[in-house]
Coordinates of C-alpha atoms in Angstrom, one line a residue:
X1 CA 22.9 67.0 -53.3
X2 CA 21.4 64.6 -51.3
X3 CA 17.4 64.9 -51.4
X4 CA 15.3 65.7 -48.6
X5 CA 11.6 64.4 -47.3
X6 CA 9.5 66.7 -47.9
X7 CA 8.4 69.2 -44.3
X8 CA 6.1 67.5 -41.9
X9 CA 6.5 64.1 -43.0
X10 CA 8.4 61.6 -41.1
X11 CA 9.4 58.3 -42.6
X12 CA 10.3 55.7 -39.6
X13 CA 10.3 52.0 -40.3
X14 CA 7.5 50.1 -37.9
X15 CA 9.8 48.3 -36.7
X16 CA 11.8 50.6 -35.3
X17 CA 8.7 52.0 -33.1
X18 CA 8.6 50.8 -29.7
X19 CA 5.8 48.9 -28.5
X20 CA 4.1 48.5 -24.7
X21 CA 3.8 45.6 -23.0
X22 CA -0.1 46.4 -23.3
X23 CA -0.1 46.6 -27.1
X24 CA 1.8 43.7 -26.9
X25 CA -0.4 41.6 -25.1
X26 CA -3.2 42.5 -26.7
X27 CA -1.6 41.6 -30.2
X28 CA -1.6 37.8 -29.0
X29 CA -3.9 35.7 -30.7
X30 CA -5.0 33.3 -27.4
X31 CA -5.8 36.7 -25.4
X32 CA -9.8 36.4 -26.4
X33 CA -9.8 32.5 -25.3
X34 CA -7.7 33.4 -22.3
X35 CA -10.3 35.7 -21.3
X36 CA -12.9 33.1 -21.7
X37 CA -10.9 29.9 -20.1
X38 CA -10.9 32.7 -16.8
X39 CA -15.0 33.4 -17.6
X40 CA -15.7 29.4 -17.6
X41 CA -13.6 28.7 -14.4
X42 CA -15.2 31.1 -12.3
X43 CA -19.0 30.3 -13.9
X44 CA -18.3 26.4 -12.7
X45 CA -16.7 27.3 -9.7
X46 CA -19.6 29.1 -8.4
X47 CA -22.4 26.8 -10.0
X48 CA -20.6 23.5 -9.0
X49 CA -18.9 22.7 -5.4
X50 CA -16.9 19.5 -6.5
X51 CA -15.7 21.6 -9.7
X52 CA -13.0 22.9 -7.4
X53 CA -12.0 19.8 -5.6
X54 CA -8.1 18.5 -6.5
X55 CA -9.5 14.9 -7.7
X56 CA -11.8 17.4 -10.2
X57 CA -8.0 18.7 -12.0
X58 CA -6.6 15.4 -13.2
X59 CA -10.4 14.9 -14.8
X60 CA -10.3 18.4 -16.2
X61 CA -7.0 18.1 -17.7
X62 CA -7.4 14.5 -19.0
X63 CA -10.6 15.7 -20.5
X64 CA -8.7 18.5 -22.2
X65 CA -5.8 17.0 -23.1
X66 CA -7.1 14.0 -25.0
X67 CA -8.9 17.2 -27.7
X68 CA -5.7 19.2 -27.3
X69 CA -3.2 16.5 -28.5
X70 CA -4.9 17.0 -32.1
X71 CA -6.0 20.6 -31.1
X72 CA -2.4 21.2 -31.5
X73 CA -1.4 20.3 -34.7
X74 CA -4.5 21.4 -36.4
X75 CA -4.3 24.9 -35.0
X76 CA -1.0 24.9 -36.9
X77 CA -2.4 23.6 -40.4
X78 CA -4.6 26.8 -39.8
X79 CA -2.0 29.1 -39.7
X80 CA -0.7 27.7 -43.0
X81 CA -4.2 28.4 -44.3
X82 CA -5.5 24.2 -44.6
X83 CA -8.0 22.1 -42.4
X84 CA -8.2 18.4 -42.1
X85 CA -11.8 17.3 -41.9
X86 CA -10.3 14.0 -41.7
X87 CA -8.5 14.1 -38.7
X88 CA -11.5 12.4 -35.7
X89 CA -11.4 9.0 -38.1
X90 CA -7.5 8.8 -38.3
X91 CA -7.4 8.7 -34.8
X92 CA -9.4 5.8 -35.0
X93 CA -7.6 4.2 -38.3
X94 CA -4.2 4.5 -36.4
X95 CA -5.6 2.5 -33.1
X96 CA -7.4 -0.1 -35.1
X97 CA -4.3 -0.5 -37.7
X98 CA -2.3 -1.1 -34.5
X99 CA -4.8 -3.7 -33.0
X100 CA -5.5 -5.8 -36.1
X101 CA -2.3 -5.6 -37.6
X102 CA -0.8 -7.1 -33.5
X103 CA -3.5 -9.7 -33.1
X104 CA -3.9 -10.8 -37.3
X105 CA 0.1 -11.5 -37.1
X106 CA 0.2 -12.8 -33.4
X107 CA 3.6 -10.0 -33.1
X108 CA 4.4 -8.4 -30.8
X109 CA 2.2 -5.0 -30.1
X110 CA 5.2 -3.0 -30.4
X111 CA 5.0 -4.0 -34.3
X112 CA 1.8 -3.2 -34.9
X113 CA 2.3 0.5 -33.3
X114 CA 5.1 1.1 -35.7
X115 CA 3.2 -0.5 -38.5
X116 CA 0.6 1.8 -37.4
X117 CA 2.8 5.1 -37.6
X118 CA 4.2 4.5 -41.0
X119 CA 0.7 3.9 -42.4
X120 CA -0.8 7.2 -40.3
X121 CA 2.0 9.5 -41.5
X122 CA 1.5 8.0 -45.2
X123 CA -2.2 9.0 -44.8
X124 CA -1.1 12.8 -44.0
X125 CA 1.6 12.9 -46.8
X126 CA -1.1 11.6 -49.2
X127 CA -4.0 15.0 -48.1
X128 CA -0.6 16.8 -48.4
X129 CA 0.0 15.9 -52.0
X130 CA -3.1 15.5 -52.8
X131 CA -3.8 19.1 -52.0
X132 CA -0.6 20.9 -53.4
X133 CA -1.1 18.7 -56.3
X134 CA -4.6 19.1 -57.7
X135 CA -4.9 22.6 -55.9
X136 CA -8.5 21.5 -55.1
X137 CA -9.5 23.3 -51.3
X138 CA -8.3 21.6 -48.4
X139 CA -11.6 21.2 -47.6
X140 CA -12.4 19.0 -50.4
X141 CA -9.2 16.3 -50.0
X142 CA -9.8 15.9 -46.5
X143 CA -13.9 15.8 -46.7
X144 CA -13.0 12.7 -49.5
X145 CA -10.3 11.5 -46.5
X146 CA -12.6 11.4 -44.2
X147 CA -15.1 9.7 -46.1
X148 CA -12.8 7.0 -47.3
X149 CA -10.9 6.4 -43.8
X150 CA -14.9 5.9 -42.4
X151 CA -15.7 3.1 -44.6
X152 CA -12.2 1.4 -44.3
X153 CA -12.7 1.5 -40.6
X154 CA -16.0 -0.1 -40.7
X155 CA -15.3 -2.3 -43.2
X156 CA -12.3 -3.7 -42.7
X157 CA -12.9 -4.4 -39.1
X158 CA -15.6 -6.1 -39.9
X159 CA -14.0 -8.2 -42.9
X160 CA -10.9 -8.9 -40.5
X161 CA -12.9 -9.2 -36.7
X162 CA -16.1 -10.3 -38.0
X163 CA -17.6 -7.4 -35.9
X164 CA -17.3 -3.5 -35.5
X165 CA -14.7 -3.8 -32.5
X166 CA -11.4 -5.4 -32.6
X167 CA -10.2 -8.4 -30.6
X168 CA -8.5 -7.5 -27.5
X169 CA -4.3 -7.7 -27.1
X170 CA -4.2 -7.2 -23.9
X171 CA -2.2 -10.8 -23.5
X172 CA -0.2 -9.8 -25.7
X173 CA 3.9 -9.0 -25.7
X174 CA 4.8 -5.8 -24.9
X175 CA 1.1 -4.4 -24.1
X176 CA 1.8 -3.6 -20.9
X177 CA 5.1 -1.0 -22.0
X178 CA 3.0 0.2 -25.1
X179 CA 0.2 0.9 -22.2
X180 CA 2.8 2.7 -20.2
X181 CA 4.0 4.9 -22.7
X182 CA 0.2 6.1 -23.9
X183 CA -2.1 5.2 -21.6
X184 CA -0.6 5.2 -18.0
X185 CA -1.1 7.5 -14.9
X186 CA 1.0 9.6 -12.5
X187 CA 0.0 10.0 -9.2
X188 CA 0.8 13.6 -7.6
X189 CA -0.3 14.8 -3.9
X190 CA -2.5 12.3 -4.3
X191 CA -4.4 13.1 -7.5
X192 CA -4.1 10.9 -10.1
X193 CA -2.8 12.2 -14.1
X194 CA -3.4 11.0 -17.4
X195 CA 0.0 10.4 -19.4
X196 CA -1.7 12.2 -22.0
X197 CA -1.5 15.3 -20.3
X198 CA 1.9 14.9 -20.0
X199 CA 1.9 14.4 -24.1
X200 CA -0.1 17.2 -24.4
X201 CA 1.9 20.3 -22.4
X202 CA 4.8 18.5 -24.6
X203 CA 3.4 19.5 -28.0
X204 CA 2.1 22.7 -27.2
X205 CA 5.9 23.6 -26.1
X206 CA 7.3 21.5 -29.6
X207 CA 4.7 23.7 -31.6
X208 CA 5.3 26.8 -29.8
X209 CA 8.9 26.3 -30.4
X210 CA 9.0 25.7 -34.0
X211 CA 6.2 28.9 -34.9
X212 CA 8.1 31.1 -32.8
X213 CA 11.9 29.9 -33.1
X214 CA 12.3 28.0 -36.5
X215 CA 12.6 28.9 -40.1
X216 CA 9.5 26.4 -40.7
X217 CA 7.3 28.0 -38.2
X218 CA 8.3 31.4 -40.5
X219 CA 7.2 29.2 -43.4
X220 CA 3.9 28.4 -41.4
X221 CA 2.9 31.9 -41.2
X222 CA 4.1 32.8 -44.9
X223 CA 2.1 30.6 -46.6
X224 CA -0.9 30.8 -44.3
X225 CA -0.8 34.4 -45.3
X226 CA -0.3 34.0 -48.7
X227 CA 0.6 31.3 -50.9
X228 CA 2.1 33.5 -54.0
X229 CA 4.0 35.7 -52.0
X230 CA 5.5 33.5 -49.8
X231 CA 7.0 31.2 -53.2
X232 CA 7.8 34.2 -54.5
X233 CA 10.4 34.4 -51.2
X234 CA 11.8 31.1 -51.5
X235 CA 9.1 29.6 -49.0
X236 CA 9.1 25.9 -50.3
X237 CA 5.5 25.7 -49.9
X238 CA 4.4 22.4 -50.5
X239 CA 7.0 20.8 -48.2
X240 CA 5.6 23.1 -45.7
X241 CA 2.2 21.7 -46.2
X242 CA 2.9 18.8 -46.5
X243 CA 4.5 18.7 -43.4
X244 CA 1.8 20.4 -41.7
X245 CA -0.5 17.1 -42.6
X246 CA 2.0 15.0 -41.3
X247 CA 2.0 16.6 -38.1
X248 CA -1.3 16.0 -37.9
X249 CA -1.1 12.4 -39.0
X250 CA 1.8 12.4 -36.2
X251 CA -0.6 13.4 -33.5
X252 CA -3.7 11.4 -34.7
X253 CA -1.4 8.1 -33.9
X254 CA -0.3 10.0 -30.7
X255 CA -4.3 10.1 -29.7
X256 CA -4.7 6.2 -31.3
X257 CA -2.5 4.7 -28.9
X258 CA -3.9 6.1 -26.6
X259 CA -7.3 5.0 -27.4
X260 CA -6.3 1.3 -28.6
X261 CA -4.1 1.0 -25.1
X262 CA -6.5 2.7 -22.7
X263 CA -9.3 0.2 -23.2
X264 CA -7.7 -2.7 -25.5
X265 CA -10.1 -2.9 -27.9
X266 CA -11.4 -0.4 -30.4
X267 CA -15.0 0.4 -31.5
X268 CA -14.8 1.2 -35.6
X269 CA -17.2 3.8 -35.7
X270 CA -15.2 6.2 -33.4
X271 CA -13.7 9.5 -34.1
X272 CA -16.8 10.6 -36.3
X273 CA -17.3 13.7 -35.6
X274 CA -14.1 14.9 -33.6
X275 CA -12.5 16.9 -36.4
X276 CA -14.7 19.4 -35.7
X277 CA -13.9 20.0 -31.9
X278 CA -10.1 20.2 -33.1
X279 CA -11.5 23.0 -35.7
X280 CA -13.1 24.9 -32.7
X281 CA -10.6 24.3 -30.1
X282 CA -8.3 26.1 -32.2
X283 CA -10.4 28.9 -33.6
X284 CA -11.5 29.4 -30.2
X285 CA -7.5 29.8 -29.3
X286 CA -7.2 32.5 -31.7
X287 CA -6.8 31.2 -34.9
X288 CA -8.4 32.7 -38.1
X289 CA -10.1 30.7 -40.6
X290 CA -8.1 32.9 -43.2
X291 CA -5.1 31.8 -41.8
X292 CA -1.7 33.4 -41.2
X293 CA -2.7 34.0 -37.8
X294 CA -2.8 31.7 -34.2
X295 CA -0.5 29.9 -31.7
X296 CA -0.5 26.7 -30.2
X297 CA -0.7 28.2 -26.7
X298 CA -4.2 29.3 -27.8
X299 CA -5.2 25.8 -29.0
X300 CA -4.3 24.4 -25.6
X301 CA -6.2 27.2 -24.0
X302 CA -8.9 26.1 -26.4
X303 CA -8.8 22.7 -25.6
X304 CA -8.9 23.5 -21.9
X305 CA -12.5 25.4 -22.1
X306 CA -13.5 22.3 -23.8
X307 CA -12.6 20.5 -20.6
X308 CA -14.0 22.4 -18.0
X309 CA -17.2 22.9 -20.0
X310 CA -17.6 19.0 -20.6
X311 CA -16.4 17.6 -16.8
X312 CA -18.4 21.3 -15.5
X313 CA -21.6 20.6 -16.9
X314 CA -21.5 16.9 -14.8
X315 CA -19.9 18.5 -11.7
X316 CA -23.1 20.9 -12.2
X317 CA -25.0 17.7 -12.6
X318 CA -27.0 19.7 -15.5
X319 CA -28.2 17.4 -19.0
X320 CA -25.1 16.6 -20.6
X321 CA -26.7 17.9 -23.6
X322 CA -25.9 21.5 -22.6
X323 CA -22.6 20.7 -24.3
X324 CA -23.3 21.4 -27.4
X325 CA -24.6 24.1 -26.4
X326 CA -22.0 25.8 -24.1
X327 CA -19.3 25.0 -26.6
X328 CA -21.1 26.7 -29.6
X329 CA -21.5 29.7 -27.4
X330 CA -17.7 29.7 -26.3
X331 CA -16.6 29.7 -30.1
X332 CA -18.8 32.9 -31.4
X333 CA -17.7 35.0 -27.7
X334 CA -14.1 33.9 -28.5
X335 CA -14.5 34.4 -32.2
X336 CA -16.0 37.5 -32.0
X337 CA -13.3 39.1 -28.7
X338 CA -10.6 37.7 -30.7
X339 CA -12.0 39.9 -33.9
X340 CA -12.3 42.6 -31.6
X341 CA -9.1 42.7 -29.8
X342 CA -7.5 42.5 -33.7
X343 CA -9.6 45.9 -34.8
X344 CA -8.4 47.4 -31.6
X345 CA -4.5 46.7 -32.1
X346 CA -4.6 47.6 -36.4
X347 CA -6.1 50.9 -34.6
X348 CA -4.1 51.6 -32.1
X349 CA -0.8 51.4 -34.6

């Protein structure tokens, strides 16, 4: 005889129980920094007139773009449960590698970008291995990074330039399609946007993609969640990782370009500091600390409070040192919505 569940109990698989569009909704991770992009947009549209002017979108979205390029790929390290503290200075290692290397070997620039990718990418692959190799925290590898890639920016520019900037290529063959590629601008109804942007709406929809619609964005959340299990699956968890840091690598020579190509030369002593924006667009987007948990969408949203609060506080024509400030604000309301909105949908199930 086949046996029966015991009276009064009913066994039915989760997944089998329908959902509302409410509960699904609020399950997103970028709902809390949705919320908050909507709170910032009115708060400068009523304290600032020119905040709403078309000219005022292209700066907004420039602004944001140029933290959401990176903003990107770090919010996915932090669903797979890493951080990169050295991310801000490999922006700046990629731009000056492409510079030096371009003006040192009188090639064309086109060279020294490529030259410039290889060694960027090697960089990530080296926190990746690094990391699943020693099993020291993320934290550690990429605070020594960071602390290495500083003083070979510095450094080396000066043993090469004889300064802390680099010599400008602009003269120099194929500068002006490299600039066109990273650093050029599209005019629309009259309002003129950043290539970056363009860049930018492009890797949220890659990373969005791959979390949502790929076996390795499966992998992302496995091993964010937990390490163990997720080997114990077949997850191949340090080529996942390791990936992960070369998508940042990938991104940090993305924002380089940009950098070396929007103004020609590069000051070494840049990008100190930014890792940490990238760390709070993200979290701000949803993204847990913990790990296992985010999107990309909510990095971008991230990244886009970051813009209107930096270009709103001049439109406002407030201190710029209000920043800080307003930005430190937006990441304990997001953080602490985005905790709420979690404890309302574990309740609700």
């Amino acid at each position: 005889m086949t046996p029966t569940a015991p009276s009064g109990i009913d066994h039915v698989d989760e997944r089998l129980l329908r959902t509302t569009p409410l509960k699904k909704l609020l399950a997103r991770p970028e709902l809390g920094s949705v919320v908050g992009a909507l709170a910032v947009f009115v708060f400068f549209a009523l304290v600032a007139d020119s905040f709403l002017r078309a000219a005022s979108l292209g700066t907004v979205l420039y602004a944001a773009s140029t933290i959401g390029i990176m903003a990107v790929p770090v919010a996915l390290l932090m669903i797979g449960g890493e951080f990169d503290l050295s991310a801000g200075v490999l922006v700046t290692s990629s731009a000056l590698i492409s510079s030096m290397f371009s003006y040192q070997m009188t090639a064309n620039v086109w060279v020294g970008v490529g030259v410039s990718l290889l060694v960027t990418l090697a960089i990530g692959v080296f926190n990746g291995f690094m990391l699943t190799r020693t099993k020291l925290p993320s934290f550690i590898i990429t605070l020594g990074t960071f602390l290495m890639l500083t003083g070979l920016n510095l450094g080396l520019t000066k043993l090469v330039s004889g300064t802390v900037s680099t010599k400008t290529i602009a003269d120099m063959e194929g500068f002006s399609s490299a600039r066109a590629l990273f650093a050029s601008q599209l005019t629309i109804g009259g309002v003129e946007f950043k290539v970056t942007i363009l860049w930018w709406f492009a890797l949220v929809a890659l990373a969005t993609w791959i979390l949502l619609r790929t076996r390795f964005g499966n992998w992302i959340f496995a091993v964010g969640g937990d390490d163990d299990a997720a080997r114990a699956v077949g997850v191949p968890v340090y080529r996942t990782k390791i990936g992960l840091y070369m998508g940042v690598a990938f991104c940090a020579w993305v924002s380089g370009q940009h950098l070396l190509f929007s103004f020609d030369v590069v000051q070494s002593g840049e990008g100190v500091g930014n890792e940490l924006i990238f760390i709070i667009a993200a979290v701000i987007g949803g993204c847990l600390i913990t790990g296992g948990y985010g999107s990309a969408i909510g990095s971008a949203v991230g990244a886009l409070i970051f813009g209107m609060t930096s270009k709103g506080i001049v439109y406002a024509e407030w201190n710029p040192d209000w920043f800080k400030f307003f930005l430190g604000a937006m990441l304990l309301l997001a953080t602490l919505l985005n905790a709420w909105i979690r404890k309302r949908v574990e309740a609700t199930k």
